[in-house]
JSON list of C-alpha atoms in Angstrom, two decimals:
[
{"chain": "A", "resi": 1, "resn": "UNK", "atom": "CA", "xyz": [-129.09, -59.69, -23.50]},
{"chain": "A", "resi": 2, "resn": "UNK", "atom": "CA", "xyz": [-129.95, -61.21, -26.87]},
{"chain": "A", "resi": 3, "resn": "UNK", "atom": "CA", "xyz": [-127.66, -62.90, -29.37]},
{"chain": "A", "resi": 4, "resn": "UNK", "atom": "CA", "xyz": [-128.35, -62.60, -33.11]},
{"chain": "A", "resi": 5, "resn": "UNK", "atom": "CA", "xyz": [-126.72, -63.71, -36.32]},
{"chain": "A", "resi": 6, "resn": "UNK", "atom": "CA", "xyz": [-126.51, -60.81, -38.81]},
{"chain": "A", "resi": 7, "resn": "UNK", "atom": "CA", "xyz": [-125.39, -60.82, -42.45]},
{"chain": "A", "resi": 8, "resn": "UNK", "atom": "CA", "xyz": [-126.16, -57.35, -43.86]},
{"chain": "A", "resi": 9, "resn": "UNK", "atom": "CA", "xyz": [-126.25, -53.77, -42.63]},
{"chain": "A", "resi": 10, "resn": "UNK", "atom": "CA", "xyz": [-125.90, -54.79, -38.97]},
{"chain": "A", "resi": 11, "resn": "UNK", "atom": "CA", "xyz": [-122.39, -56.17, -39.57]},
{"chain": "A", "resi": 12, "resn": "UNK", "atom": "CA", "xyz": [-119.37, -54.33, -38.15]},
{"chain": "A", "resi": 13, "resn": "UNK", "atom": "CA", "xyz": [-118.71, -51.09, -40.02]},
{"chain": "A", "resi": 14, "resn": "UNK", "atom": "CA", "xyz": [-122.08, -50.97, -41.77]},
{"chain": "A", "resi": 15, "resn": "UNK", "atom": "CA", "xyz": [-124.55, -48.13, -41.17]},
{"chain": "A", "resi": 16, "resn": "UNK", "atom": "CA", "xyz": [-127.05, -50.03, -39.00]},
{"chain": "A", "resi": 17, "resn": "UNK", "atom": "CA", "xyz": [-124.22, -51.52, -36.94]},
{"chain": "A", "resi": 18, "resn": "UNK", "atom": "CA", "xyz": [-123.04, -47.98, -36.22]},
{"chain": "A", "resi": 19, "resn": "UNK", "atom": "CA", "xyz": [-126.59, -46.91, -35.33]},
{"chain": "A", "resi": 20, "resn": "UNK", "atom": "CA", "xyz": [-127.67, -49.85, -33.14]},
{"chain": "A", "resi": 21, "resn": "UNK", "atom": "CA", "xyz": [-124.83, -52.14, -32.09]},
{"chain": "A", "resi": 22, "resn": "UNK", "atom": "CA", "xyz": [-121.52, -50.28, -32.01]},
{"chain": "A", "resi": 23, "resn": "UNK", "atom": "CA", "xyz": [-121.86, -48.55, -28.63]},
{"chain": "A", "resi": 24, "resn": "UNK", "atom": "CA", "xyz": [-122.74, -51.89, -27.01]},
{"chain": "A", "resi": 25, "resn": "UNK", "atom": "CA", "xyz": [-119.58, -53.61, -28.23]},
{"chain": "A", "resi": 26, "resn": "UNK", "atom": "CA", "xyz": [-121.86, -56.33, -29.49]},
{"chain": "A", "resi": 27, "resn": "UNK", "atom": "CA", "xyz": [-119.55, -58.25, -31.84]},
{"chain": "A", "resi": 28, "resn": "UNK", "atom": "CA", "xyz": [-118.81, -61.80, -30.65]},
{"chain": "A", "resi": 29, "resn": "UNK", "atom": "CA", "xyz": [-117.44, -63.65, -33.70]},
{"chain": "A", "resi": 30, "resn": "UNK", "atom": "CA", "xyz": [-117.62, -64.24, -37.43]},
{"chain": "A", "resi": 31, "resn": "UNK", "atom": "CA", "xyz": [-119.86, -67.11, -38.48]},
{"chain": "A", "resi": 32, "resn": "UNK", "atom": "CA", "xyz": [-122.06, -68.52, -41.25]},
{"chain": "A", "resi": 33, "resn": "UNK", "atom": "CA", "xyz": [-125.68, -69.51, -41.82]},
{"chain": "A", "resi": 34, "resn": "UNK", "atom": "CA", "xyz": [-127.16, -71.60, -44.63]},
{"chain": "A", "resi": 35, "resn": "UNK", "atom": "CA", "xyz": [-129.29, -69.74, -47.13]},
{"chain": "A", "resi": 36, "resn": "UNK", "atom": "CA", "xyz": [-129.14, -67.72, -50.31]},
{"chain": "A", "resi": 37, "resn": "UNK", "atom": "CA", "xyz": [-128.34, -64.01, -50.36]},
{"chain": "A", "resi": 38, "resn": "UNK", "atom": "CA", "xyz": [-130.04, -61.61, -52.79]},
{"chain": "A", "resi": 39, "resn": "UNK", "atom": "CA", "xyz": [-130.03, -57.94, -53.61]},
{"chain": "A", "resi": 40, "resn": "UNK", "atom": "CA", "xyz": [-133.35, -56.10, -53.36]},
{"chain": "A", "resi": 41, "resn": "UNK", "atom": "CA", "xyz": [-134.62, -53.85, -56.13]},
{"chain": "A", "resi": 42, "resn": "UNK", "atom": "CA", "xyz": [-134.43, -50.21, -55.04]},
{"chain": "A", "resi": 43, "resn": "UNK", "atom": "CA", "xyz": [-132.98, -51.04, -51.61]},
{"chain": "A", "resi": 44, "resn": "UNK", "atom": "CA", "xyz": [-129.52, -50.73, -50.05]},
{"chain": "A", "resi": 45, "resn": "UNK", "atom": "CA", "xyz": [-129.76, -53.87, -47.94]},
{"chain": "A", "resi": 46, "resn": "UNK", "atom": "CA", "xyz": [-129.86, -57.60, -48.74]},
{"chain": "A", "resi": 47, "resn": "UNK", "atom": "CA", "xyz": [-132.39, -60.40, -48.41]},
{"chain": "A", "resi": 48, "resn": "UNK", "atom": "CA", "xyz": [-131.60, -63.85, -47.05]},
{"chain": "A", "resi": 49, "resn": "UNK", "atom": "CA", "xyz": [-133.87, -66.65, -48.27]},
{"chain": "A", "resi": 50, "resn": "UNK", "atom": "CA", "xyz": [-133.80, -70.40, -47.72]},
{"chain": "A", "resi": 51, "resn": "UNK", "atom": "CA", "xyz": [-130.95, -72.25, -49.39]},
{"chain": "A", "resi": 52, "resn": "UNK", "atom": "CA", "xyz": [-127.86, -74.36, -48.83]},
{"chain": "A", "resi": 53, "resn": "UNK", "atom": "CA", "xyz": [-125.04, -71.85, -49.45]},
{"chain": "A", "resi": 54, "resn": "UNK", "atom": "CA", "xyz": [-122.84, -70.77, -46.54]},
{"chain": "A", "resi": 55, "resn": "UNK", "atom": "CA", "xyz": [-123.61, -67.08, -46.01]},
{"chain": "A", "resi": 56, "resn": "UNK", "atom": "CA", "xyz": [-121.02, -64.96, -44.18]},
{"chain": "A", "resi": 57, "resn": "UNK", "atom": "CA", "xyz": [-122.08, -62.97, -41.15]},
{"chain": "A", "resi": 58, "resn": "UNK", "atom": "CA", "xyz": [-121.45, -62.24, -37.51]},
{"chain": "A", "resi": 59, "resn": "UNK", "atom": "CA", "xyz": [-122.78, -63.10, -34.09]},
{"chain": "A", "resi": 60, "resn": "UNK", "atom": "CA", "xyz": [-123.71, -60.07, -31.96]},
{"chain": "A", "resi": 61, "resn": "UNK", "atom": "CA", "xyz": [-125.10, -59.72, -28.45]},
{"chain": "A", "resi": 62, "resn": "UNK", "atom": "CA", "xyz": [-127.05, -56.64, -27.33]},
{"chain": "A", "resi": 63, "resn": "UNK", "atom": "CA", "xyz": [-129.48, -55.57, -24.61]},
{"chain": "A", "resi": 64, "resn": "UNK", "atom": "CA", "xyz": [-133.06, -56.76, -25.16]},
{"chain": "A", "resi": 65, "resn": "UNK", "atom": "CA", "xyz": [-134.35, -53.20, -25.68]},
{"chain": "A", "resi": 66, "resn": "UNK", "atom": "CA", "xyz": [-131.85, -52.58, -28.48]},
{"chain": "A", "resi": 67, "resn": "UNK", "atom": "CA", "xyz": [-132.79, -55.81, -30.22]},
{"chain": "A", "resi": 68, "resn": "UNK", "atom": "CA", "xyz": [-136.45, -54.79, -29.93]},
{"chain": "A", "resi": 69, "resn": "UNK", "atom": "CA", "xyz": [-135.55, -51.54, -31.77]},
{"chain": "A", "resi": 70, "resn": "UNK", "atom": "CA", "xyz": [-133.76, -53.58, -34.45]},
{"chain": "A", "resi": 71, "resn": "UNK", "atom": "CA", "xyz": [-136.86, -55.77, -34.86]},
{"chain": "A", "resi": 72, "resn": "UNK", "atom": "CA", "xyz": [-138.84, -52.63, -35.70]},
{"chain": "A", "resi": 73, "resn": "UNK", "atom": "CA", "xyz": [-136.16, -51.41, -38.11]},
{"chain": "A", "resi": 74, "resn": "UNK", "atom": "CA", "xyz": [-136.28, -54.82, -39.83]},
{"chain": "A", "resi": 75, "resn": "UNK", "atom": "CA", "xyz": [-140.09, -54.57, -40.06]},
{"chain": "A", "resi": 76, "resn": "UNK", "atom": "CA", "xyz": [-140.49, -57.65, -37.90]},
{"chain": "A", "resi": 77, "resn": "UNK", "atom": "CA", "xyz": [-143.92, -57.42, -36.24]},
{"chain": "A", "resi": 78, "resn": "UNK", "atom": "CA", "xyz": [-144.10, -60.88, -34.72]},
{"chain": "A", "resi": 79, "resn": "UNK", "atom": "CA", "xyz": [-143.89, -64.55, -35.55]},
{"chain": "A", "resi": 80, "resn": "UNK", "atom": "CA", "xyz": [-145.89, -65.49, -38.63]},
{"chain": "A", "resi": 81, "resn": "UNK", "atom": "CA", "xyz": [-147.10, -61.94, -39.37]},
{"chain": "A", "resi": 82, "resn": "UNK", "atom": "CA", "xyz": [-147.66, -61.68, -43.15]},
{"chain": "A", "resi": 83, "resn": "UNK", "atom": "CA", "xyz": [-146.68, -57.98, -43.00]},
{"chain": "A", "resi": 84, "resn": "UNK", "atom": "CA", "xyz": [-143.15, -58.80, -41.78]},
{"chain": "A", "resi": 85, "resn": "UNK", "atom": "CA", "xyz": [-140.47, -57.73, -44.20]},
{"chain": "A", "resi": 86, "resn": "UNK", "atom": "CA", "xyz": [-138.21, -60.19, -42.39]},
{"chain": "A", "resi": 87, "resn": "UNK", "atom": "CA", "xyz": [-139.13, -63.22, -40.32]},
{"chain": "A", "resi": 88, "resn": "UNK", "atom": "CA", "xyz": [-136.92, -64.06, -37.35]},
{"chain": "A", "resi": 89, "resn": "UNK", "atom": "CA", "xyz": [-136.06, -67.75, -37.54]},
{"chain": "A", "resi": 90, "resn": "UNK", "atom": "CA", "xyz": [-133.81, -69.65, -35.14]},
{"chain": "A", "resi": 91, "resn": "UNK", "atom": "CA", "xyz": [-131.21, -71.32, -37.36]},
{"chain": "A", "resi": 92, "resn": "UNK", "atom": "CA", "xyz": [-128.03, -73.36, -37.12]},
{"chain": "A", "resi": 93, "resn": "UNK", "atom": "CA", "xyz": [-124.94, -71.16, -37.04]},
{"chain": "A", "resi": 94, "resn": "UNK", "atom": "CA", "xyz": [-121.67, -72.53, -38.38]},
{"chain": "A", "resi": 95, "resn": "UNK", "atom": "CA", "xyz": [-117.96, -71.83, -37.97]},
{"chain": "A", "resi": 96, "resn": "UNK", "atom": "CA", "xyz": [-115.57, -71.57, -40.91]},
{"chain": "A", "resi": 97, "resn": "UNK", "atom": "CA", "xyz": [-115.08, -75.36, -40.91]},
{"chain": "A", "resi": 98, "resn": "UNK", "atom": "CA", "xyz": [-118.82, -76.02, -41.21]},
{"chain": "A", "resi": 99, "resn": "UNK", "atom": "CA", "xyz": [-119.32, -77.11, -37.60]},
{"chain": "A", "resi": 100, "resn": "UNK", "atom": "CA", "xyz": [-122.54, -76.05, -35.86]},
{"chain": "A", "resi": 101, "resn": "UNK", "atom": "CA", "xyz": [-121.55, -73.62, -33.10]},
{"chain": "A", "resi": 102, "resn": "UNK", "atom": "CA", "xyz": [-124.94, -72.22, -32.05]},
{"chain": "A", "resi": 103, "resn": "UNK", "atom": "CA", "xyz": [-128.64, -71.89, -32.83]},
{"chain": "A", "resi": 104, "resn": "UNK", "atom": "CA", "xyz": [-129.60, -68.20, -33.13]},
{"chain": "A", "resi": 105, "resn": "UNK", "atom": "CA", "xyz": [-132.33, -65.97, -34.52]},
{"chain": "A", "resi": 106, "resn": "UNK", "atom": "CA", "xyz": [-131.68, -64.82, -38.10]},
{"chain": "A", "resi": 107, "resn": "UNK", "atom": "CA", "xyz": [-133.70, -62.37, -40.21]},
{"chain": "A", "resi": 108, "resn": "UNK", "atom": "CA", "xyz": [-134.94, -64.25, -43.29]},
{"chain": "A", "resi": 109, "resn": "UNK", "atom": "CA", "xyz": [-136.75, -62.28, -46.00]},
{"chain": "A", "resi": 110, "resn": "UNK", "atom": "CA", "xyz": [-140.50, -62.96, -45.81]},
{"chain": "A", "resi": 111, "resn": "UNK", "atom": "CA", "xyz": [-141.25, -64.60, -49.16]},
{"chain": "A", "resi": 112, "resn": "UNK", "atom": "CA", "xyz": [-144.87, -65.29, -48.09]},
{"chain": "A", "resi": 113, "resn": "UNK", "atom": "CA", "xyz": [-145.58, -61.58, -48.76]},
{"chain": "A", "resi": 114, "resn": "UNK", "atom": "CA", "xyz": [-146.24, -60.96, -52.47]},
{"chain": "A", "resi": 115, "resn": "UNK", "atom": "CA", "xyz": [-144.87, -57.40, -52.34]},
{"chain": "A", "resi": 116, "resn": "UNK", "atom": "CA", "xyz": [-141.57, -58.75, -51.00]},
{"chain": "A", "resi": 117, "resn": "UNK", "atom": "CA", "xyz": [-141.40, -61.35, -53.77]},
{"chain": "A", "resi": 118, "resn": "UNK", "atom": "CA", "xyz": [-141.54, -58.57, -56.38]},
{"chain": "A", "resi": 119, "resn": "UNK", "atom": "CA", "xyz": [-138.51, -56.82, -54.83]},
{"chain": "A", "resi": 120, "resn": "UNK", "atom": "CA", "xyz": [-136.21, -59.86, -54.81]},
{"chain": "A", "resi": 121, "resn": "UNK", "atom": "CA", "xyz": [-133.20, -59.09, -56.99]},
{"chain": "A", "resi": 122, "resn": "UNK", "atom": "CA", "xyz": [-130.24, -61.06, -58.24]},
{"chain": "A", "resi": 123, "resn": "UNK", "atom": "CA", "xyz": [-128.33, -63.63, -56.23]},
{"chain": "A", "resi": 124, "resn": "UNK", "atom": "CA", "xyz": [-125.24, -62.32, -54.41]},
{"chain": "A", "resi": 125, "resn": "UNK", "atom": "CA", "xyz": [-122.85, -64.99, -55.65]},
{"chain": "A", "resi": 126, "resn": "UNK", "atom": "CA", "xyz": [-119.98, -64.21, -53.25]},
{"chain": "A", "resi": 127, "resn": "UNK", "atom": "CA", "xyz": [-122.32, -65.07, -50.29]},
{"chain": "A", "resi": 128, "resn": "UNK", "atom": "CA", "xyz": [-121.01, -62.06, -48.33]},
{"chain": "A", "resi": 129, "resn": "UNK", "atom": "CA", "xyz": [-122.89, -58.74, -48.38]},
{"chain": "A", "resi": 130, "resn": "UNK", "atom": "CA", "xyz": [-119.92, -56.61, -47.24]},
{"chain": "A", "resi": 131, "resn": "UNK", "atom": "CA", "xyz": [-117.68, -58.14, -49.92]},
{"chain": "A", "resi": 132, "resn": "UNK", "atom": "CA", "xyz": [-120.47, -57.63, -52.48]},
{"chain": "A", "resi": 133, "resn": "UNK", "atom": "CA", "xyz": [-120.63, -53.91, -51.62]},
{"chain": "A", "resi": 134, "resn": "UNK", "atom": "CA", "xyz": [-116.85, -53.59, -51.83]},
{"chain": "A", "resi": 135, "resn": "UNK", "atom": "CA", "xyz": [-116.80, -55.32, -55.23]},
{"chain": "A", "resi": 136, "resn": "UNK", "atom": "CA", "xyz": [-119.60, -53.12, -56.56]},
{"chain": "A", "resi": 137, "resn": "UNK", "atom": "CA", "xyz": [-117.86, -49.97, -55.31]},
{"chain": "A", "resi": 138, "resn": "UNK", "atom": "CA", "xyz": [-114.72, -50.99, -57.19]},
{"chain": "A", "resi": 139, "resn": "UNK", "atom": "CA", "xyz": [-116.80, -51.64, -60.34]},
{"chain": "A", "resi": 140, "resn": "UNK", "atom": "CA", "xyz": [-118.57, -48.28, -60.08]},
{"chain": "A", "resi": 141, "resn": "UNK", "atom": "CA", "xyz": [-115.30, -46.44, -59.44]},
{"chain": "A", "resi": 142, "resn": "UNK", "atom": "CA", "xyz": [-113.70, -48.16, -62.44]},
{"chain": "A", "resi": 143, "resn": "UNK", "atom": "CA", "xyz": [-116.66, -47.15, -64.63]},
{"chain": "A", "resi": 144, "resn": "UNK", "atom": "CA", "xyz": [-116.40, -43.53, -63.43]},
{"chain": "A", "resi": 145, "resn": "UNK", "atom": "CA", "xyz": [-112.65, -43.39, -64.13]},
{"chain": "A", "resi": 146, "resn": "UNK", "atom": "CA", "xyz": [-113.17, -44.83, -67.61]},
{"chain": "A", "resi": 147, "resn": "UNK", "atom": "CA", "xyz": [-115.88, -42.26, -68.36]},
{"chain": "A", "resi": 148, "resn": "UNK", "atom": "CA", "xyz": [-113.42, -39.46, -67.51]},
{"chain": "A", "resi": 149, "resn": "UNK", "atom": "CA", "xyz": [-110.92, -40.61, -70.14]}
]
């Protein structure tokens, strides 16, 4: 079994959670990691880069084979590989009070790759990808309703 900290589409209720983690009842607890969360141009998933903000996420635990599948989905080809879309870096994991509760692998966006740098979008100021999606859905729905008037 492998434990991971996830902050994007692998969180409970998101599409990759449903595809990879749900049937394994993988969720362990809510938690945080330090970094900075960004949108990606033309993508429907976020990028975590180095930073000092507390980024919301979850701790999950799944069978090794499932986590190996997730590594492929995340375009993680191995430590230090320049072609990685995401690097897997063991990081401090925090509780809501800011106490370190674990050290777990986290997918950080590979900023060493120039193609990745070009895709980095705006900062997700709420530091929570699920909340960001909910807020944007509300904004889009409001715009659609206004256009109907």
